[in-house]
């Protein structure tokens, strides 16, 4: 088995250049519309920008994967099918899909286009993965962040498909991004419109010396004086359970923390994982350059059998905390 591929995020052309220059083997990105799960204002790529991005990346032997990983709405397939067609026309190296109908469309319309199964599809067992492989010719599966490393190893022993896993960045505990909480609060769906906690529905309100963050009319968190105020996502809010009157709200779903699986490189290699993915298409180019560069140096050392350098990424992790996530912890 060869070296790990380092798969890196790009939310705009500047971030793509930063990722390529910092050592990415492949960059994943999306169009500037509802067809991808990071549909935020100011992010993503127009068709001309994607053409330029692919030219820049290919000139440096870096691949470009296009994420088209939201779910088409009934009676409105055209934007998703057009995204697949345009990605193929512009010579993307792969498209990352989740919807069965769209996989079928892409496989039939563009038989030479490489298909990757998005983490949004939540394929976590060999039977499901074999179905995607046999029905649509899927070449790679991005595994959901609910598997332990031994489970990944057993799965890889049973399937003839490349697997890709997340190693750094934000955690999404709500069924791998297929979240209904944000949709309940805002009326806009991460699954259909690609927006989790859209900025248009975010408010910050002073409450004495404290600061409340709100999403779609719901108070998500109240930060004390001097406490850093995070972005209001429902899965990482502090609440009082059961309608109680406690004055000590808690993180009921997930604490603000970032995945960092660097310490698990030997186990992931032994488990025959093909590619390592960094999360963060909403991040700026400085973040991308720092994280991608650090992981590049670590992977290069690991592949040469040298000591893996420590990553100085404390300033880049959410809430100042890091975790190996479900790779090692018990809850699912």
PDB file of N, CA and C in Angstrom, residues 205-291:
ATOM      1  N   UNK A 205     -26.519  39.064  21.339  1.00  0.00           N
ATOM      2  CA  UNK A 205     -27.231  40.047  22.147  1.00  0.00           C
ATOM      3  C   UNK A 205     -26.507  40.268  23.471  1.00  0.00           C
ATOM      4  N   UNK A 206     -26.177  41.510  23.823  1.00  0.00           N
ATOM      5  CA  UNK A 206     -25.618  41.791  25.151  1.00  0.00           C
ATOM      6  C   UNK A 206     -26.664  41.538  26.232  1.00  0.00           C
ATOM      7  N   UNK A 207     -26.249  40.871  27.312  1.00  0.00           N
ATOM      8  CA  UNK A 207     -27.113  40.653  28.472  1.00  0.00           C
ATOM      9  C   UNK A 207     -26.306  41.034  29.706  1.00  0.00           C
ATOM     10  N   UNK A 208     -26.365  42.313  30.059  1.00  0.00           N
ATOM     11  CA  UNK A 208     -25.501  42.806  31.113  1.00  0.00           C
ATOM     12  C   UNK A 208     -24.061  42.678  30.668  1.00  0.00           C
ATOM     13  N   UNK A 209     -23.248  41.994  31.495  1.00  0.00           N
ATOM     14  CA  UNK A 209     -21.852  41.792  31.122  1.00  0.00           C
ATOM     15  C   UNK A 209     -21.667  40.539  30.272  1.00  0.00           C
ATOM     16  N   UNK A 210     -22.738  39.777  30.111  1.00  0.00           N
ATOM     17  CA  UNK A 210     -22.671  38.549  29.312  1.00  0.00           C
ATOM     18  C   UNK A 210     -23.067  38.840  27.856  1.00  0.00           C
ATOM     19  N   UNK A 211     -22.843  37.832  26.999  1.00  0.00           N
ATOM     20  CA  UNK A 211     -23.211  37.944  25.582  1.00  0.00           C
ATOM     21  C   UNK A 211     -23.921  36.658  25.169  1.00  0.00           C
ATOM     22  N   UNK A 212     -25.150  36.799  24.664  1.00  0.00           N
ATOM     23  CA  UNK A 212     -25.922  35.636  24.229  1.00  0.00           C
ATOM     24  C   UNK A 212     -25.775  35.463  22.730  1.00  0.00           C
ATOM     25  N   UNK A 213     -25.565  34.203  22.305  1.00  0.00           N
ATOM     26  CA  UNK A 213     -25.588  33.893  20.864  1.00  0.00           C
ATOM     27  C   UNK A 213     -26.908  33.208  20.565  1.00  0.00           C
ATOM     28  N   UNK A 214     -27.568  33.628  19.486  1.00  0.00           N
ATOM     29  CA  UNK A 214     -28.891  33.109  19.146  1.00  0.00           C
ATOM     30  C   UNK A 214     -28.915  32.642  17.700  1.00  0.00           C
ATOM     31  N   UNK A 215     -29.706  31.616  17.444  1.00  0.00           N
ATOM     32  CA  UNK A 215     -29.879  31.087  16.085  1.00  0.00           C
ATOM     33  C   UNK A 215     -31.369  30.928  15.822  1.00  0.00           C
ATOM     34  N   UNK A 216     -31.862  31.683  14.863  1.00  0.00           N
ATOM     35  CA  UNK A 216     -33.270  31.564  14.488  1.00  0.00           C
ATOM     36  C   UNK A 216     -34.233  31.756  15.647  1.00  0.00           C
ATOM     37  N   UNK A 217     -33.906  32.631  16.576  1.00  0.00           N
ATOM     38  CA  UNK A 217     -34.793  32.898  17.696  1.00  0.00           C
ATOM     39  C   UNK A 217     -34.521  32.067  18.932  1.00  0.00           C
ATOM     40  N   UNK A 218     -33.608  31.103  18.842  1.00  0.00           N
ATOM     41  CA  UNK A 218     -33.261  30.262  19.990  1.00  0.00           C
ATOM     42  C   UNK A 218     -31.927  30.740  20.588  1.00  0.00           C
ATOM     43  N   UNK A 219     -31.889  30.815  21.908  1.00  0.00           N
ATOM     44  CA  UNK A 219     -30.623  31.122  22.572  1.00  0.00           C
ATOM     45  C   UNK A 219     -29.782  29.852  22.613  1.00  0.00           C
ATOM     46  N   UNK A 220     -28.601  29.922  22.024  1.00  0.00           N
ATOM     47  CA  UNK A 220     -27.743  28.746  21.906  1.00  0.00           C
ATOM     48  C   UNK A 220     -26.698  28.717  23.002  1.00  0.00           C
ATOM     49  N   UNK A 221     -26.254  29.906  23.423  1.00  0.00           N
ATOM     50  CA  UNK A 221     -25.199  29.966  24.423  1.00  0.00           C
ATOM     51  C   UNK A 221     -25.205  31.349  25.070  1.00  0.00           C
ATOM     52  N   UNK A 222     -24.754  31.429  26.316  1.00  0.00           N
ATOM     53  CA  UNK A 222     -24.545  32.706  26.984  1.00  0.00           C
ATOM     54  C   UNK A 222     -23.125  32.693  27.525  1.00  0.00           C
ATOM     55  N   UNK A 223     -22.335  33.643  27.035  1.00  0.00           N
ATOM     56  CA  UNK A 223     -20.918  33.691  27.385  1.00  0.00           C
ATOM     57  C   UNK A 223     -20.692  34.750  28.453  1.00  0.00           C
ATOM     58  N   UNK A 224     -19.950  34.374  29.477  1.00  0.00           N
ATOM     59  CA  UNK A 224     -19.652  35.309  30.539  1.00  0.00           C
ATOM     60  C   UNK A 224     -18.660  36.370  30.109  1.00  0.00           C
ATOM     61  N   UNK A 225     -18.491  37.376  30.965  1.00  0.00           N
ATOM     62  CA  UNK A 225     -17.559  38.459  30.659  1.00  0.00           C
ATOM     63  C   UNK A 225     -16.160  37.890  30.445  1.00  0.00           C
ATOM     64  N   UNK A 226     -15.563  38.220  29.324  1.00  0.00           N
ATOM     65  CA  UNK A 226     -14.223  37.755  29.018  1.00  0.00           C
ATOM     66  C   UNK A 226     -14.141  36.381  28.398  1.00  0.00           C
ATOM     67  N   UNK A 227     -15.263  35.663  28.342  1.00  0.00           N
ATOM     68  CA  UNK A 227     -15.260  34.324  27.747  1.00  0.00           C
ATOM     69  C   UNK A 227     -15.360  34.435  26.227  1.00  0.00           C
ATOM     70  N   UNK A 228     -14.508  33.735  25.477  1.00  0.00           N
ATOM     71  CA  UNK A 228     -14.603  33.808  24.009  1.00  0.00           C
ATOM     72  C   UNK A 228     -15.980  33.339  23.528  1.00  0.00           C
ATOM     73  N   UNK A 229     -16.601  34.110  22.658  1.00  0.00           N
ATOM     74  CA  UNK A 229     -17.934  33.776  22.148  1.00  0.00           C
ATOM     75  C   UNK A 229     -17.809  32.986  20.861  1.00  0.00           C
ATOM     76  N   UNK A 230     -18.325  31.768  20.863  1.00  0.00           N
ATOM     77  CA  UNK A 230     -18.267  30.941  19.667  1.00  0.00           C
ATOM     78  C   UNK A 230     -19.460  31.161  18.757  1.00  0.00           C
ATOM     79  N   UNK A 231     -19.379  30.573  17.576  1.00  0.00           N
ATOM     80  CA  UNK A 231     -20.457  30.657  16.602  1.00  0.00           C
ATOM     81  C   UNK A 231     -21.604  29.750  17.060  1.00  0.00           C
ATOM     82  N   UNK A 232     -22.846  30.198  16.972  1.00  0.00           N
ATOM     83  CA  UNK A 232     -23.964  29.409  17.521  1.00  0.00           C
ATOM     84  C   UNK A 232     -24.420  28.259  16.614  1.00  0.00           C
ATOM     85  N   UNK A 233     -23.920  27.072  16.881  1.00  0.00           N
ATOM     86  CA  UNK A 233     -24.459  25.855  16.268  1.00  0.00           C
ATOM     87  C   UNK A 233     -25.172  25.067  17.364  1.00  0.00           C
ATOM     88  N   UNK A 234     -26.328  24.527  17.038  1.00  0.00           N
ATOM     89  CA  UNK A 234     -27.148  23.881  18.052  1.00  0.00           C
ATOM     90  C   UNK A 234     -26.446  22.697  18.709  1.00  0.00           C
ATOM     91  N   UNK A 235     -25.678  21.944  17.942  1.00  0.00           N
ATOM     92  CA  UNK A 235     -25.035  20.762  18.516  1.00  0.00           C
ATOM     93  C   UNK A 235     -23.947  21.117  19.513  1.00  0.00           C
ATOM     94  N   UNK A 236     -23.479  22.365  19.512  1.00  0.00           N
ATOM     95  CA  UNK A 236     -22.437  22.769  20.448  1.00  0.00           C
ATOM     96  C   UNK A 236     -22.898  23.936  21.321  1.00  0.00           C
ATOM     97  N   UNK A 237     -24.220  23.954  21.598  1.00  0.00           N
ATOM     98  CA  UNK A 237     -24.761  24.955  22.502  1.00  0.00           C
ATOM     99  C   UNK A 237     -24.806  24.443  23.924  1.00  0.00           C
ATOM    100  N   UNK A 238     -24.994  25.364  24.863  1.00  0.00           N
ATOM    101  CA  UNK A 238     -25.133  24.992  26.267  1.00  0.00           C
ATOM    102  C   UNK A 238     -26.600  25.187  26.672  1.00  0.00           C
ATOM    103  N   UNK A 239     -27.173  24.126  27.249  1.00  0.00           N
ATOM    104  CA  UNK A 239     -28.595  24.143  27.573  1.00  0.00           C
ATOM    105  C   UNK A 239     -28.833  23.571  28.969  1.00  0.00           C
ATOM    106  N   UNK A 240     -30.039  23.839  29.475  1.00  0.00           N
ATOM    107  CA  UNK A 240     -30.503  23.231  30.722  1.00  0.00           C
ATOM    108  C   UNK A 240     -31.479  22.130  30.347  1.00  0.00           C
ATOM    109  N   UNK A 241     -31.189  20.856  30.667  1.00  0.00           N
ATOM    110  CA  UNK A 241     -32.056  19.751  30.225  1.00  0.00           C
ATOM    111  C   UNK A 241     -33.386  19.721  30.964  1.00  0.00           C
ATOM    112  N   UNK A 242     -34.376  19.191  30.284  1.00  0.00           N
ATOM    113  CA  UNK A 242     -35.663  18.912  30.912  1.00  0.00           C
ATOM    114  C   UNK A 242     -36.436  20.134  31.324  1.00  0.00           C
ATOM    115  N   UNK A 243     -36.151  21.271  30.724  1.00  0.00           N
ATOM    116  CA  UNK A 243     -36.879  22.475  31.100  1.00  0.00           C
ATOM    117  C   UNK A 243     -36.613  22.910  32.528  1.00  0.00           C
ATOM    118  N   UNK A 244     -35.481  22.482  33.076  1.00  0.00           N
ATOM    119  CA  UNK A 244     -35.152  22.772  34.461  1.00  0.00           C
ATOM    120  C   UNK A 244     -34.796  24.224  34.677  1.00  0.00           C
ATOM    121  N   UNK A 245     -34.490  24.524  35.907  1.00  0.00           N
ATOM    122  CA  UNK A 245     -34.191  25.912  36.259  1.00  0.00           C
ATOM    123  C   UNK A 245     -32.745  26.067  36.704  1.00  0.00           C
ATOM    124  N   UNK A 246     -31.904  25.063  36.376  1.00  0.00           N
ATOM    125  CA  UNK A 246     -30.507  25.140  36.774  1.00  0.00           C
ATOM    126  C   UNK A 246     -29.864  26.406  36.232  1.00  0.00           C
ATOM    127  N   UNK A 247     -28.992  26.963  37.014  1.00  0.00           N
ATOM    128  CA  UNK A 247     -28.259  28.139  36.553  1.00  0.00           C
ATOM    129  C   UNK A 247     -26.934  27.738  35.924  1.00  0.00           C
ATOM    130  N   UNK A 248     -26.738  26.449  35.685  1.00  0.00           N
ATOM    131  CA  UNK A 248     -25.478  25.955  35.150  1.00  0.00           C
ATOM    132  C   UNK A 248     -25.720  25.146  33.878  1.00  0.00           C
ATOM    133  N   UNK A 249     -26.006  25.798  32.762  1.00  0.00           N
ATOM    134  CA  UNK A 249     -26.232  25.077  31.499  1.00  0.00           C
ATOM    135  C   UNK A 249     -24.999  24.267  31.109  1.00  0.00           C
ATOM    136  N   UNK A 250     -25.216  23.199  30.342  1.00  0.00           N
ATOM    137  CA  UNK A 250     -24.110  22.311  29.966  1.00  0.00           C
ATOM    138  C   UNK A 250     -24.170  22.001  28.476  1.00  0.00           C
ATOM    139  N   UNK A 251     -23.039  21.538  27.955  1.00  0.00           N
ATOM    140  CA  UNK A 251     -23.005  21.074  26.564  1.00  0.00           C
ATOM    141  C   UNK A 251     -23.685  19.707  26.520  1.00  0.00           C
ATOM    142  N   UNK A 252     -24.883  19.627  25.991  1.00  0.00           N
ATOM    143  CA  UNK A 252     -25.643  18.384  26.022  1.00  0.00           C
ATOM    144  C   UNK A 252     -25.282  17.458  24.866  1.00  0.00           C
ATOM    145  N   UNK A 253     -24.877  17.997  23.733  1.00  0.00           N
ATOM    146  CA  UNK A 253     -24.576  17.170  22.562  1.00  0.00           C
ATOM    147  C   UNK A 253     -23.065  16.980  22.395  1.00  0.00           C
ATOM    148  N   UNK A 254     -22.328  18.080  22.257  1.00  0.00           N
ATOM    149  CA  UNK A 254     -20.889  17.999  21.963  1.00  0.00           C
ATOM    150  C   UNK A 254     -20.239  19.289  22.443  1.00  0.00           C
ATOM    151  N   UNK A 255     -19.119  19.166  23.112  1.00  0.00           N
ATOM    152  CA  UNK A 255     -18.373  20.346  23.519  1.00  0.00           C
ATOM    153  C   UNK A 255     -17.596  20.894  22.322  1.00  0.00           C
ATOM    154  N   UNK A 256     -17.327  22.199  22.329  1.00  0.00           N
ATOM    155  CA  UNK A 256     -16.482  22.741  21.263  1.00  0.00           C
ATOM    156  C   UNK A 256     -15.096  22.109  21.324  1.00  0.00           C
ATOM    157  N   UNK A 257     -14.751  21.356  20.351  1.00  0.00           N
ATOM    158  CA  UNK A 257     -13.455  20.674  20.294  1.00  0.00           C
ATOM    159  C   UNK A 257     -13.182  20.275  18.854  1.00  0.00           C
ATOM    160  N   UNK A 258     -11.940  20.034  18.541  1.00  0.00           N
ATOM    161  CA  UNK A 258     -11.564  19.656  17.174  1.00  0.00           C
ATOM    162  C   UNK A 258     -10.978  18.253  17.152  1.00  0.00           C
ATOM    163  N   UNK A 259     -11.284  17.529  16.093  1.00  0.00           N
ATOM    164  CA  UNK A 259     -10.681  16.231  15.865  1.00  0.00           C
ATOM    165  C   UNK A 259      -9.214  16.415  15.484  1.00  0.00           C
ATOM    166  N   UNK A 260      -8.353  15.610  16.062  1.00  0.00           N
ATOM    167  CA  UNK A 260      -6.960  15.541  15.631  1.00  0.00           C
ATOM    168  C   UNK A 260      -6.486  14.104  15.820  1.00  0.00           C
ATOM    169  N   UNK A 261      -6.379  13.373  14.717  1.00  0.00           N
ATOM    170  CA  UNK A 261      -6.029  11.951  14.767  1.00  0.00           C
ATOM    171  C   UNK A 261      -4.582  11.697  14.394  1.00  0.00           C
ATOM    172  N   UNK A 262      -3.740  12.706  14.534  1.00  0.00           N
ATOM    173  CA  UNK A 262      -2.331  12.535  14.154  1.00  0.00           C
ATOM    174  C   UNK A 262      -1.690  11.368  14.896  1.00  0.00           C
ATOM    175  N   UNK A 263      -2.037  11.195  16.161  1.00  0.00           N
ATOM    176  CA  UNK A 263      -1.410  10.140  16.958  1.00  0.00           C
ATOM    177  C   UNK A 263      -1.800   8.749  16.475  1.00  0.00           C
ATOM    178  N   UNK A 264      -2.821   8.671  15.601  1.00  0.00           N
ATOM    179  CA  UNK A 264      -3.314   7.372  15.157  1.00  0.00           C
ATOM    180  C   UNK A 264      -2.803   6.981  13.772  1.00  0.00           C
ATOM    181  N   UNK A 265      -1.815   7.696  13.245  1.00  0.00           N
ATOM    182  CA  UNK A 265      -1.318   7.377  11.897  1.00  0.00           C
ATOM    183  C   UNK A 265      -0.895   5.909  11.758  1.00  0.00           C
ATOM    184  N   UNK A 266      -0.146   5.341  12.703  1.00  0.00           N
ATOM    185  CA  UNK A 266       0.241   3.912  12.523  1.00  0.00           C
ATOM    186  C   UNK A 266      -0.980   2.996  12.455  1.00  0.00           C
ATOM    187  N   UNK A 267      -1.967   3.248  13.328  1.00  0.00           N
ATOM    188  CA  UNK A 267      -3.167   2.403  13.334  1.00  0.00           C
ATOM    189  C   UNK A 267      -3.983   2.576  12.050  1.00  0.00           C
ATOM    190  N   UNK A 268      -4.082   3.808  11.551  1.00  0.00           N
ATOM    191  CA  UNK A 268      -4.837   4.042  10.318  1.00  0.00           C
ATOM    192  C   UNK A 268      -4.128   3.417   9.113  1.00  0.00           C
ATOM    193  N   UNK A 269      -2.800   3.457   9.135  1.00  0.00           N
ATOM    194  CA  UNK A 269      -2.043   2.796   8.055  1.00  0.00           C
ATOM    195  C   UNK A 269      -2.268   1.284   8.098  1.00  0.00           C
ATOM    196  N   UNK A 270      -2.190   0.710   9.300  1.00  0.00           N
ATOM    197  CA  UNK A 270      -2.405  -0.736   9.442  1.00  0.00           C
ATOM    198  C   UNK A 270      -3.827  -1.126   9.061  1.00  0.00           C
ATOM    199  N   UNK A 271      -4.764  -0.189   9.236  1.00  0.00           N
ATOM    200  CA  UNK A 271      -6.170  -0.450   8.886  1.00  0.00           C
ATOM    201  C   UNK A 271      -6.413  -0.302   7.387  1.00  0.00           C
ATOM    202  N   UNK A 272      -5.359   0.059   6.630  1.00  0.00           N
ATOM    203  CA  UNK A 272      -5.408   0.185   5.166  1.00  0.00           C
ATOM    204  C   UNK A 272      -6.310   1.320   4.697  1.00  0.00           C
ATOM    205  N   UNK A 273      -6.305   2.400   5.472  1.00  0.00           N
ATOM    206  CA  UNK A 273      -6.963   3.634   5.018  1.00  0.00           C
ATOM    207  C   UNK A 273      -6.130   4.240   3.903  1.00  0.00           C
ATOM    208  N   UNK A 274      -6.786   4.742   2.865  1.00  0.00           N
ATOM    209  CA  UNK A 274      -6.097   5.290   1.691  1.00  0.00           C
ATOM    210  C   UNK A 274      -5.795   6.778   1.826  1.00  0.00           C
ATOM    211  N   UNK A 275      -6.760   7.536   2.364  1.00  0.00           N
ATOM    212  CA  UNK A 275      -6.642   8.997   2.318  1.00  0.00           C
ATOM    213  C   UNK A 275      -7.082   9.608   3.639  1.00  0.00           C
ATOM    214  N   UNK A 276      -6.415  10.703   4.006  1.00  0.00           N
ATOM    215  CA  UNK A 276      -6.691  11.421   5.242  1.00  0.00           C
ATOM    216  C   UNK A 276      -7.249  12.794   4.896  1.00  0.00           C
ATOM    217  N   UNK A 277      -8.357  13.148   5.534  1.00  0.00           N
ATOM    218  CA  UNK A 277      -9.076  14.363   5.139  1.00  0.00           C
ATOM    219  C   UNK A 277      -9.062  15.398   6.251  1.00  0.00           C
ATOM    220  N   UNK A 278      -8.806  16.636   5.865  1.00  0.00           N
ATOM    221  CA  UNK A 278      -8.879  17.769   6.783  1.00  0.00           C
ATOM    222  C   UNK A 278     -10.203  18.485   6.534  1.00  0.00           C
ATOM    223  N   UNK A 279     -10.940  18.764   7.606  1.00  0.00           N
ATOM    224  CA  UNK A 279     -12.228  19.461   7.489  1.00  0.00           C
ATOM    225  C   UNK A 279     -11.994  20.972   7.523  1.00  0.00           C
ATOM    226  N   UNK A 280     -12.904  21.765   6.895  1.00  0.00           N
ATOM    227  CA  UNK A 280     -12.796  23.208   7.073  1.00  0.00           C
ATOM    228  C   UNK A 280     -12.918  24.053   5.821  1.00  0.00           C
ATOM    229  N   UNK A 281     -13.916  23.798   4.986  1.00  0.00           N
ATOM    230  CA  UNK A 281     -14.074  24.638   3.789  1.00  0.00           C
ATOM    231  C   UNK A 281     -14.509  26.059   4.125  1.00  0.00           C
ATOM    232  N   UNK A 282     -14.981  26.304   5.351  1.00  0.00           N
ATOM    233  CA  UNK A 282     -15.366  27.650   5.742  1.00  0.00           C
ATOM    234  C   UNK A 282     -14.188  28.422   6.343  1.00  0.00           C
ATOM    235  N   UNK A 283     -13.020  27.808   6.392  1.00  0.00           N
ATOM    236  CA  UNK A 283     -11.849  28.431   7.001  1.00  0.00           C
ATOM    237  C   UNK A 283     -11.082  29.294   5.996  1.00  0.00           C
ATOM    238  N   UNK A 284     -10.328  30.282   6.526  1.00  0.00           N
ATOM    239  CA  UNK A 284      -9.543  31.175   5.700  1.00  0.00           C
ATOM    240  C   UNK A 284      -8.226  30.554   5.260  1.00  0.00           C
ATOM    241  N   UNK A 285      -7.538  31.264   4.373  1.00  0.00           N
ATOM    242  CA  UNK A 285      -6.324  30.690   3.790  1.00  0.00           C
ATOM    243  C   UNK A 285      -5.208  30.543   4.819  1.00  0.00           C
ATOM    244  N   UNK A 286      -5.172  31.402   5.851  1.00  0.00           N
ATOM    245  CA  UNK A 286      -4.126  31.273   6.869  1.00  0.00           C
ATOM    246  C   UNK A 286      -4.301  29.959   7.640  1.00  0.00           C
ATOM    247  N   UNK A 287      -5.535  29.630   7.992  1.00  0.00           N
ATOM    248  CA  UNK A 287      -5.824  28.369   8.668  1.00  0.00           C
ATOM    249  C   UNK A 287      -5.442  27.201   7.763  1.00  0.00           C
ATOM    250  N   UNK A 288      -5.857  27.268   6.510  1.00  0.00           N
ATOM    251  CA  UNK A 288      -5.579  26.173   5.577  1.00  0.00           C
ATOM    252  C   UNK A 288      -4.076  25.959   5.430  1.00  0.00           C
ATOM    253  N   UNK A 289      -3.353  27.049   5.228  1.00  0.00           N
ATOM    254  CA  UNK A 289      -1.904  26.926   5.043  1.00  0.00           C
ATOM    255  C   UNK A 289      -1.247  26.316   6.276  1.00  0.00           C
ATOM    256  N   UNK A 290      -1.673  26.738   7.467  1.00  0.00           N
ATOM    257  CA  UNK A 290      -1.052  26.241   8.692  1.00  0.00           C
ATOM    258  C   UNK A 290      -1.356  24.759   8.913  1.00  0.00           C
ATOM    259  N   UNK A 291      -2.612  24.377   8.773  1.00  0.00           N
ATOM    260  CA  UNK A 291      -2.996  22.996   9.063  1.00  0.00           C
ATOM    261  C   UNK A 291      -2.449  22.044   7.988  1.00  0.00           C
TER     262      UNK A 291
END
